Amino acid sequence: MMSNLERATAQPGVYTHIPVLYSQVMEWLDPRPGRSYIDATVGLGGHAAGVLERSAPDGRLLAIDADPQALAYARQRLAPFGERVVFVQSYYTDLKRIARRTGFEQVDGILFDLGVSTLQLQAAERGFSFQSNAPLDMRMGPDADTTAEEIVNTWPEEELSRIIYVYGEERHARRVARAIVANRPIRSTGELAALVARVVGYAGKIHPATRTFQALRIAVNRELEGLTETLPDALELLATGGRLAVISFHSLEDRIVKQFMARESQDCICPPSIPQCVCEHRATLRRLTKKPIRPSDEEVDRNLASRSARLRIAERL
Ligand SMILES: C[S@@+](CC[C@H](N)C(=O)[O-])C[C@H]1O[C@@H](n2cnc3c(N)ncnc32)[C@H](O)[C@@H]1O
């Protein structure tokens, strides 16, 4: 039987999806010929293709993804752009080192489109989806330190409850964590999804295990820590007038982006109790969107996965 990747690369249209907030990203990144860009989460290469088309004939793109399968797909899809694209399989936490090594130190735009790709969700064996039965993996890339199976079967109940509540925004987190611990070992996505559904019950369009799966994915890949560490590095890599665009799918991610952009847009960041500035902090960013850009109702109808997307953009001073 063909693997998911074989199927995808044999028929590059199979996973072609419309990337989230595509026209808004193009409008604000405003790719131009002769410029350089970084897509830190290239995924299936949808936004990347737009950047390369708009920056033809000589714009360059550094395309990073932690997931070797996503990168293989993006390589195939972006092959027509030839040497204008450089591909690197890595977590974006290594952004600064990768950019130095590949000659992308002063770029005109950097995009982060956080979260999972369609390819990952549809590849049952990756364990991201509760729609099929597979091992509880959920690593974005092979270098992650842990798996969802390890977290589910070894973390203390309190800690499980905390991540399910905070990262999953699951009201029933305590009950879910208690049920997980009582039913160990849990080896598959199907077992976990059924257990959570029994505890939480069905309501609305979204599967009851969505929030617990999201929480585990965020914990496995240390997504919030990685974003917090990497935004300052991205800022350093932007040339004057370069733009930083971040699409997040979770309120905690969005808060990290919002607070980072707000802080870097201010000259002084001393606490209000200090009468005279002692921090000597200088603004290096200008926010182009004070409020995040959200998908239209029409986009959400077409692509339910876009429902929680928020795009924030800032420009390097
Ligand atoms: C939503 S998809 C990106 C889709 C892409 N913008 C497109 O148009 O096809 C997110 C991608 O980010 C990758 N990813 C998530 N966390 C990452 C990290 N810390 N470092 C590198 N890649 C990461 C995932 O593997 C996935 O392929």
mmCIF file with all atom_site columns, N, CA, C and O in Angstrom, residues 100-142:
data_model
loop_
_atom_site.group_PDB
_atom_site.id
_atom_site.type_symbol
_atom_site.label_atom_id
_atom_site.label_alt_id
_atom_site.label_comp_id
_atom_site.label_asym_id
_atom_site.label_entity_id
_atom_site.label_seq_id
_atom_site.pdbx_PDB_ins_code
_atom_site.Cartn_x
_atom_site.Cartn_y
_atom_site.Cartn_z
_atom_site.occupancy
_atom_site.B_iso_or_equiv
_atom_site.pdbx_formal_charge
_atom_site.auth_seq_id
_atom_site.auth_comp_id
_atom_site.auth_asym_id
_atom_site.auth_atom_id
_atom_site.pdbx_PDB_model_num
ATOM 1   N N  . ARG A 1 100 ? 22.043  32.116 9.058  1.00 0.00 ? 100 ARG A N  1
ATOM 2   C CA . ARG A 1 100 ? 23.452  32.491 8.854  1.00 0.00 ? 100 ARG A CA 1
ATOM 3   C C  . ARG A 1 100 ? 24.109  31.543 7.872  1.00 0.00 ? 100 ARG A C  1
ATOM 4   O O  . ARG A 1 100 ? 24.793  31.947 6.945  1.00 0.00 ? 100 ARG A O  1
ATOM 5   N N  . ARG A 1 101 ? 23.869  30.245 8.090  1.00 0.00 ? 101 ARG A N  1
ATOM 6   C CA . ARG A 1 101 ? 24.517  29.210 7.280  1.00 0.00 ? 101 ARG A CA 1
ATOM 7   C C  . ARG A 1 101 ? 24.092  29.294 5.815  1.00 0.00 ? 101 ARG A C  1
ATOM 8   O O  . ARG A 1 101 ? 24.858  28.982 4.921  1.00 0.00 ? 101 ARG A O  1
ATOM 9   N N  . THR A 1 102 ? 22.846  29.736 5.566  1.00 0.00 ? 102 THR A N  1
ATOM 10  C CA . THR A 1 102 ? 22.325  29.696 4.194  1.00 0.00 ? 102 THR A CA 1
ATOM 11  C C  . THR A 1 102 ? 22.312  31.083 3.534  1.00 0.00 ? 102 THR A C  1
ATOM 12  O O  . THR A 1 102 ? 21.805  31.223 2.420  1.00 0.00 ? 102 THR A O  1
ATOM 13  N N  . GLY A 1 103 ? 22.837  32.094 4.229  1.00 0.00 ? 103 GLY A N  1
ATOM 14  C CA . GLY A 1 103 ? 22.899  33.429 3.624  1.00 0.00 ? 103 GLY A CA 1
ATOM 15  C C  . GLY A 1 103 ? 21.567  34.166 3.622  1.00 0.00 ? 103 GLY A C  1
ATOM 16  O O  . GLY A 1 103 ? 21.259  34.898 2.680  1.00 0.00 ? 103 GLY A O  1
ATOM 17  N N  . PHE A 1 104 ? 20.752  33.967 4.678  1.00 0.00 ? 104 PHE A N  1
ATOM 18  C CA . PHE A 1 104 ? 19.483  34.699 4.796  1.00 0.00 ? 104 PHE A CA 1
ATOM 19  C C  . PHE A 1 104 ? 19.506  35.543 6.083  1.00 0.00 ? 104 PHE A C  1
ATOM 20  O O  . PHE A 1 104 ? 18.607  35.466 6.909  1.00 0.00 ? 104 PHE A O  1
ATOM 21  N N  . GLU A 1 105 ? 20.560  36.341 6.243  1.00 0.00 ? 105 GLU A N  1
ATOM 22  C CA . GLU A 1 105 ? 20.717  37.053 7.514  1.00 0.00 ? 105 GLU A CA 1
ATOM 23  C C  . GLU A 1 105 ? 19.928  38.346 7.606  1.00 0.00 ? 105 GLU A C  1
ATOM 24  O O  . GLU A 1 105 ? 19.585  38.783 8.685  1.00 0.00 ? 105 GLU A O  1
ATOM 25  N N  . GLN A 1 106 ? 19.667  38.990 6.462  1.00 0.00 ? 106 GLN A N  1
ATOM 26  C CA . GLN A 1 106 ? 18.923  40.254 6.456  1.00 0.00 ? 106 GLN A CA 1
ATOM 27  C C  . GLN A 1 106 ? 17.793  40.085 5.453  1.00 0.00 ? 106 GLN A C  1
ATOM 28  O O  . GLN A 1 106 ? 18.001  40.231 4.245  1.00 0.00 ? 106 GLN A O  1
ATOM 29  N N  . VAL A 1 107 ? 16.609  39.742 5.947  1.00 0.00 ? 107 VAL A N  1
ATOM 30  C CA . VAL A 1 107 ? 15.535  39.398 5.014  1.00 0.00 ? 107 VAL A CA 1
ATOM 31  C C  . VAL A 1 107 ? 14.404  40.425 5.071  1.00 0.00 ? 107 VAL A C  1
ATOM 32  O O  . VAL A 1 107 ? 14.310  41.231 5.999  1.00 0.00 ? 107 VAL A O  1
ATOM 33  N N  . ASP A 1 108 ? 13.543  40.365 4.067  1.00 0.00 ? 108 ASP A N  1
ATOM 34  C CA . ASP A 1 108 ? 12.482  41.365 3.927  1.00 0.00 ? 108 ASP A CA 1
ATOM 35  C C  . ASP A 1 108 ? 11.140  40.886 4.478  1.00 0.00 ? 108 ASP A C  1
ATOM 36  O O  . ASP A 1 108 ? 10.199  41.678 4.571  1.00 0.00 ? 108 ASP A O  1
ATOM 37  N N  . GLY A 1 109 ? 11.076  39.605 4.808  1.00 0.00 ? 109 GLY A N  1
ATOM 38  C CA . GLY A 1 109 ? 9.843   39.108 5.396  1.00 0.00 ? 109 GLY A CA 1
ATOM 39  C C  . GLY A 1 109 ? 10.048  37.729 5.986  1.00 0.00 ? 109 GLY A C  1
ATOM 40  O O  . GLY A 1 109 ? 10.818  36.924 5.449  1.00 0.00 ? 109 GLY A O  1
ATOM 41  N N  . ILE A 1 110 ? 9.382   37.497 7.121  1.00 0.00 ? 110 ILE A N  1
ATOM 42  C CA . ILE A 1 110 ? 9.435   36.171 7.756  1.00 0.00 ? 110 ILE A CA 1
ATOM 43  C C  . ILE A 1 110 ? 8.007   35.778 8.111  1.00 0.00 ? 110 ILE A C  1
ATOM 44  O O  . ILE A 1 110 ? 7.267   36.567 8.710  1.00 0.00 ? 110 ILE A O  1
ATOM 45  N N  . LEU A 1 111 ? 7.645   34.553 7.727  1.00 0.00 ? 111 LEU A N  1
ATOM 46  C CA . LEU A 1 111 ? 6.302   34.052 8.030  1.00 0.00 ? 111 LEU A CA 1
ATOM 47  C C  . LEU A 1 111 ? 6.380   32.842 8.956  1.00 0.00 ? 111 LEU A C  1
ATOM 48  O O  . LEU A 1 111 ? 7.179   31.939 8.731  1.00 0.00 ? 111 LEU A O  1
ATOM 49  N N  . PHE A 1 112 ? 5.531   32.861 9.973  1.00 0.00 ? 112 PHE A N  1
ATOM 50  C CA . PHE A 1 112 ? 5.281   31.678 10.796 1.00 0.00 ? 112 PHE A CA 1
ATOM 51  C C  . PHE A 1 112 ? 3.791   31.352 10.648 1.00 0.00 ? 112 PHE A C  1
ATOM 52  O O  . PHE A 1 112 ? 2.957   32.211 10.962 1.00 0.00 ? 112 PHE A O  1
ATOM 53  N N  . ASP A 1 113 ? 3.490   30.161 10.157 1.00 0.00 ? 113 ASP A N  1
ATOM 54  C CA . ASP A 1 113 ? 2.093   29.711 10.092 1.00 0.00 ? 113 ASP A CA 1
ATOM 55  C C  . ASP A 1 113 ? 2.051   28.496 11.016 1.00 0.00 ? 113 ASP A C  1
ATOM 56  O O  . ASP A 1 113 ? 2.386   27.378 10.617 1.00 0.00 ? 113 ASP A O  1
ATOM 57  N N  . LEU A 1 114 ? 1.671   28.744 12.268 1.00 0.00 ? 114 LEU A N  1
ATOM 58  C CA . LEU A 1 114 ? 1.868   27.739 13.316 1.00 0.00 ? 114 LEU A CA 1
ATOM 59  C C  . LEU A 1 114 ? 0.836   26.612 13.196 1.00 0.00 ? 114 LEU A C  1
ATOM 60  O O  . LEU A 1 114 ? -0.148  26.732 12.484 1.00 0.00 ? 114 LEU A O  1
ATOM 61  N N  . GLY A 1 115 ? 1.093   25.551 13.917 1.00 0.00 ? 115 GLY A N  1
ATOM 62  C CA . GLY A 1 115 ? 0.098   24.482 13.928 1.00 0.00 ? 115 GLY A CA 1
ATOM 63  C C  . GLY A 1 115 ? 0.454   23.328 13.018 1.00 0.00 ? 115 GLY A C  1
ATOM 64  O O  . GLY A 1 115 ? 1.588   23.171 12.603 1.00 0.00 ? 115 GLY A O  1
ATOM 65  N N  . VAL A 1 116 ? -0.558  22.518 12.718 1.00 0.00 ? 116 VAL A N  1
ATOM 66  C CA . VAL A 1 116 ? -0.331  21.299 11.921 1.00 0.00 ? 116 VAL A CA 1
ATOM 67  C C  . VAL A 1 116 ? -0.786  21.496 10.487 1.00 0.00 ? 116 VAL A C  1
ATOM 68  O O  . VAL A 1 116 ? -1.673  22.297 10.216 1.00 0.00 ? 116 VAL A O  1
ATOM 69  N N  . SER A 1 117 ? -0.187  20.710 9.593  1.00 0.00 ? 117 SER A N  1
ATOM 70  C CA . SER A 1 117 ? -0.593  20.789 8.186  1.00 0.00 ? 117 SER A CA 1
ATOM 71  C C  . SER A 1 117 ? -1.629  19.709 7.878  1.00 0.00 ? 117 SER A C  1
ATOM 72  O O  . SER A 1 117 ? -1.789  18.751 8.640  1.00 0.00 ? 117 SER A O  1
ATOM 73  N N  . THR A 1 118 ? -2.278  19.868 6.743  1.00 0.00 ? 118 THR A N  1
ATOM 74  C CA . THR A 1 118 ? -3.256  18.866 6.296  1.00 0.00 ? 118 THR A CA 1
ATOM 75  C C  . THR A 1 118 ? -2.580  17.507 6.153  1.00 0.00 ? 118 THR A C  1
ATOM 76  O O  . THR A 1 118 ? -3.160  16.475 6.491  1.00 0.00 ? 118 THR A O  1
ATOM 77  N N  . LEU A 1 119 ? -1.350  17.539 5.644  1.00 0.00 ? 119 LEU A N  1
ATOM 78  C CA . LEU A 1 119 ? -0.599  16.286 5.442  1.00 0.00 ? 119 LEU A CA 1
ATOM 79  C C  . LEU A 1 119 ? -0.443  15.550 6.776  1.00 0.00 ? 119 LEU A C  1
ATOM 80  O O  . LEU A 1 119 ? -0.664  14.349 6.868  1.00 0.00 ? 119 LEU A O  1
ATOM 81  N N  . GLN A 1 120 ? -0.089  16.311 7.822  1.00 0.00 ? 120 GLN A N  1
ATOM 82  C CA . GLN A 1 120 ? 0.108   15.688 9.137  1.00 0.00 ? 120 GLN A CA 1
ATOM 83  C C  . GLN A 1 120 ? -1.218  15.154 9.687  1.00 0.00 ? 120 GLN A C  1
ATOM 84  O O  . GLN A 1 120 ? -1.280  14.064 10.230 1.00 0.00 ? 120 GLN A O  1
ATOM 85  N N  . LEU A 1 121 ? -2.277  15.948 9.511  1.00 0.00 ? 121 LEU A N  1
ATOM 86  C CA . LEU A 1 121 ? -3.572  15.510 10.044 1.00 0.00 ? 121 LEU A CA 1
ATOM 87  C C  . LEU A 1 121 ? -4.082  14.265 9.330  1.00 0.00 ? 121 LEU A C  1
ATOM 88  O O  . LEU A 1 121 ? -4.707  13.401 9.924  1.00 0.00 ? 121 LEU A O  1
ATOM 89  N N  . GLN A 1 122 ? -3.764  14.200 8.017  1.00 0.00 ? 122 GLN A N  1
ATOM 90  C CA . GLN A 1 122 ? -4.303  13.075 7.250  1.00 0.00 ? 122 GLN A CA 1
ATOM 91  C C  . GLN A 1 122 ? -3.426  11.828 7.323  1.00 0.00 ? 122 GLN A C  1
ATOM 92  O O  . GLN A 1 122 ? -3.862  10.754 6.925  1.00 0.00 ? 122 GLN A O  1
ATOM 93  N N  . ALA A 1 123 ? -2.186  11.975 7.796  1.00 0.00 ? 123 ALA A N  1
ATOM 94  C CA . ALA A 1 123 ? -1.303  10.811 7.913  1.00 0.00 ? 123 ALA A CA 1
ATOM 95  C C  . ALA A 1 123 ? -1.611  10.138 9.249  1.00 0.00 ? 123 ALA A C  1
ATOM 96  O O  . ALA A 1 123 ? -1.090  10.545 10.286 1.00 0.00 ? 123 ALA A O  1
ATOM 97  N N  . ALA A 1 124 ? -2.454  9.113  9.216  1.00 0.00 ? 124 ALA A N  1
ATOM 98  C CA . ALA A 1 124 ? -2.941  8.496  10.450 1.00 0.00 ? 124 ALA A CA 1
ATOM 99  C C  . ALA A 1 124 ? -1.794  8.117  11.386 1.00 0.00 ? 124 ALA A C  1
ATOM 100 O O  . ALA A 1 124 ? -1.860  8.344  12.592 1.00 0.00 ? 124 ALA A O  1
ATOM 101 N N  . GLU A 1 125 ? -0.703  7.591  10.812 1.00 0.00 ? 125 GLU A N  1
ATOM 102 C CA . GLU A 1 125 ? 0.389   7.061  11.642 1.00 0.00 ? 125 GLU A CA 1
ATOM 103 C C  . GLU A 1 125 ? 1.099   8.136  12.459 1.00 0.00 ? 125 GLU A C  1
ATOM 104 O O  . GLU A 1 125 ? 1.848   7.829  13.378 1.00 0.00 ? 125 GLU A O  1
ATOM 105 N N  . ARG A 1 126 ? 0.846   9.433  12.141 1.00 0.00 ? 126 ARG A N  1
ATOM 106 C CA . ARG A 1 126 ? 1.507   10.496 12.897 1.00 0.00 ? 126 ARG A CA 1
ATOM 107 C C  . ARG A 1 126 ? 0.810   10.759 14.235 1.00 0.00 ? 126 ARG A C  1
ATOM 108 O O  . ARG A 1 126 ? 1.340   11.433 15.105 1.00 0.00 ? 126 ARG A O  1
ATOM 109 N N  . GLY A 1 127 ? -0.404  10.272 14.366 1.00 0.00 ? 127 GLY A N  1
ATOM 110 C CA . GLY A 1 127 ? -1.108  10.352 15.633 1.00 0.00 ? 127 GLY A CA 1
ATOM 111 C C  . GLY A 1 127 ? -1.691  11.709 15.987 1.00 0.00 ? 127 GLY A C  1
ATOM 112 O O  . GLY A 1 127 ? -2.042  11.970 17.133 1.00 0.00 ? 127 GLY A O  1
ATOM 113 N N  . PHE A 1 128 ? -1.828  12.629 14.993 1.00 0.00 ? 128 PHE A N  1
ATOM 114 C CA . PHE A 1 128 ? -2.395  13.949 15.278 1.00 0.00 ? 128 PHE A CA 1
ATOM 115 C C  . PHE A 1 128 ? -3.921  13.928 15.286 1.00 0.00 ? 128 PHE A C  1
ATOM 116 O O  . PHE A 1 128 ? -4.554  14.822 15.814 1.00 0.00 ? 128 PHE A O  1
ATOM 117 N N  . SER A 1 129 ? -4.468  12.908 14.622 1.00 0.00 ? 129 SER A N  1
ATOM 118 C CA . SER A 1 129 ? -5.906  12.948 14.386 1.00 0.00 ? 129 SER A CA 1
ATOM 119 C C  . SER A 1 129 ? -6.634  11.886 15.197 1.00 0.00 ? 129 SER A C  1
ATOM 120 O O  . SER A 1 129 ? -6.149  10.767 15.342 1.00 0.00 ? 129 SER A O  1
ATOM 121 N N  . PHE A 1 130 ? -7.805  12.266 15.701 1.00 0.00 ? 130 PHE A N  1
ATOM 122 C CA . PHE A 1 130 ? -8.613  11.281 16.426 1.00 0.00 ? 130 PHE A CA 1
ATOM 123 C C  . PHE A 1 130 ? -9.558  10.576 15.474 1.00 0.00 ? 130 PHE A C  1
ATOM 124 O O  . PHE A 1 130 ? -10.349 9.742  15.874 1.00 0.00 ? 130 PHE A O  1
ATOM 125 N N  . GLN A 1 131 ? -9.482  10.926 14.172 1.00 0.00 ? 131 GLN A N  1
ATOM 126 C CA . GLN A 1 131 ? -10.393 10.336 13.181 1.00 0.00 ? 131 GLN A CA 1
ATOM 127 C C  . GLN A 1 131 ? -9.985  8.905  12.831 1.00 0.00 ? 131 GLN A C  1
ATOM 128 O O  . GLN A 1 131 ? -10.776 8.147  12.308 1.00 0.00 ? 131 GLN A O  1
ATOM 129 N N  . SER A 1 132 ? -8.717  8.567  13.083 1.00 0.00 ? 132 SER A N  1
ATOM 130 C CA . SER A 1 132 ? -8.276  7.212  12.742 1.00 0.00 ? 132 SER A CA 1
ATOM 131 C C  . SER A 1 132 ? -7.518  6.643  13.936 1.00 0.00 ? 132 SER A C  1
ATOM 132 O O  . SER A 1 132 ? -7.231  7.356  14.890 1.00 0.00 ? 132 SER A O  1
ATOM 133 N N  . ASN A 1 133 ? -7.205  5.348  13.868 1.00 0.00 ? 133 ASN A N  1
ATOM 134 C CA . ASN A 1 133 ? -6.559  4.716  15.009 1.00 0.00 ? 133 ASN A CA 1
ATOM 135 C C  . ASN A 1 133 ? -5.080  4.504  14.714 1.00 0.00 ? 133 ASN A C  1
ATOM 136 O O  . ASN A 1 133 ? -4.735  3.835  13.749 1.00 0.00 ? 133 ASN A O  1
ATOM 137 N N  . ALA A 1 134 ? -4.221  5.122  15.533 1.00 0.00 ? 134 ALA A N  1
ATOM 138 C CA . ALA A 1 134 ? -2.784  5.071  15.268 1.00 0.00 ? 134 ALA A CA 1
ATOM 139 C C  . ALA A 1 134 ? -2.034  5.246  16.578 1.00 0.00 ? 134 ALA A C  1
ATOM 140 O O  . ALA A 1 134 ? -2.622  5.639  17.591 1.00 0.00 ? 134 ALA A O  1
ATOM 141 N N  . PRO A 1 135 ? -0.724  4.970  16.571 1.00 0.00 ? 135 PRO A N  1
ATOM 142 C CA . PRO A 1 135 ? 0.054   5.204  17.802 1.00 0.00 ? 135 PRO A CA 1
ATOM 143 C C  . PRO A 1 135 ? 0.000   6.676  18.184 1.00 0.00 ? 135 PRO A C  1
ATOM 144 O O  . PRO A 1 135 ? -0.095  7.555  17.330 1.00 0.00 ? 135 PRO A O  1
ATOM 145 N N  . LEU A 1 136 ? 0.097   6.923  19.491 1.00 0.00 ? 136 LEU A N  1
ATOM 146 C CA . LEU A 1 136 ? 0.032   8.306  19.991 1.00 0.00 ? 136 LEU A CA 1
ATOM 147 C C  . LEU A 1 136 ? 1.399   8.963  19.836 1.00 0.00 ? 136 LEU A C  1
ATOM 148 O O  . LEU A 1 136 ? 2.198   8.963  20.762 1.00 0.00 ? 136 LEU A O  1
ATOM 149 N N  . ASP A 1 137 ? 1.665   9.527  18.668 1.00 0.00 ? 137 ASP A N  1
ATOM 150 C CA . ASP A 1 137 ? 2.978   10.105 18.398 1.00 0.00 ? 137 ASP A CA 1
ATOM 151 C C  . ASP A 1 137 ? 2.920   11.632 18.561 1.00 0.00 ? 137 ASP A C  1
ATOM 152 O O  . ASP A 1 137 ? 3.316   12.190 19.567 1.00 0.00 ? 137 ASP A O  1
ATOM 153 N N  . MET A 1 138 ? 2.417   12.333 17.538 1.00 0.00 ? 138 MET A N  1
ATOM 154 C CA . MET A 1 138 ? 2.215   13.800 17.546 1.00 0.00 ? 138 MET A CA 1
ATOM 155 C C  . MET A 1 138 ? 3.491   14.622 17.499 1.00 0.00 ? 138 MET A C  1
ATOM 156 O O  . MET A 1 138 ? 3.450   15.818 17.783 1.00 0.00 ? 138 MET A O  1
ATOM 157 N N  . ARG A 1 139 ? 4.638   14.031 17.136 1.00 0.00 ? 139 ARG A N  1
ATOM 158 C CA . ARG A 1 139 ? 5.840   14.851 16.973 1.00 0.00 ? 139 ARG A CA 1
ATOM 159 C C  . ARG A 1 139 ? 5.792   15.539 15.612 1.00 0.00 ? 139 ARG A C  1
ATOM 160 O O  . ARG A 1 139 ? 5.522   14.898 14.614 1.00 0.00 ? 139 ARG A O  1
ATOM 161 N N  . MET A 1 140 ? 6.070   16.835 15.585 1.00 0.00 ? 140 MET A N  1
ATOM 162 C CA . MET A 1 140 ? 6.137   17.555 14.310 1.00 0.00 ? 140 MET A CA 1
ATOM 163 C C  . MET A 1 140 ? 7.308   17.028 13.492 1.00 0.00 ? 140 MET A C  1
ATOM 164 O O  . MET A 1 140 ? 7.263   16.967 12.277 1.00 0.00 ? 140 MET A O  1
ATOM 165 N N  . GLY A 1 141 ? 8.401   16.711 14.185 1.00 0.00 ? 141 GLY A N  1
ATOM 166 C CA . GLY A 1 141 ? 9.581   16.200 13.503 1.00 0.00 ? 141 GLY A CA 1
ATOM 167 C C  . GLY A 1 141 ? 10.231  15.132 14.350 1.00 0.00 ? 141 GLY A C  1
ATOM 168 O O  . GLY A 1 141 ? 9.921   15.003 15.535 1.00 0.00 ? 141 GLY A O  1
ATOM 169 N N  . PRO A 1 142 ? 11.156  14.363 13.748 1.00 0.00 ? 142 PRO A N  1
ATOM 170 C CA . PRO A 1 142 ? 11.736  13.228 14.466 1.00 0.00 ? 142 PRO A CA 1
ATOM 171 C C  . PRO A 1 142 ? 12.629  13.644 15.633 1.00 0.00 ? 142 PRO A C  1
ATOM 172 O O  . PRO A 1 142 ? 12.986  12.808 16.457 1.00 0.00 ? 142 PRO A O  1
#
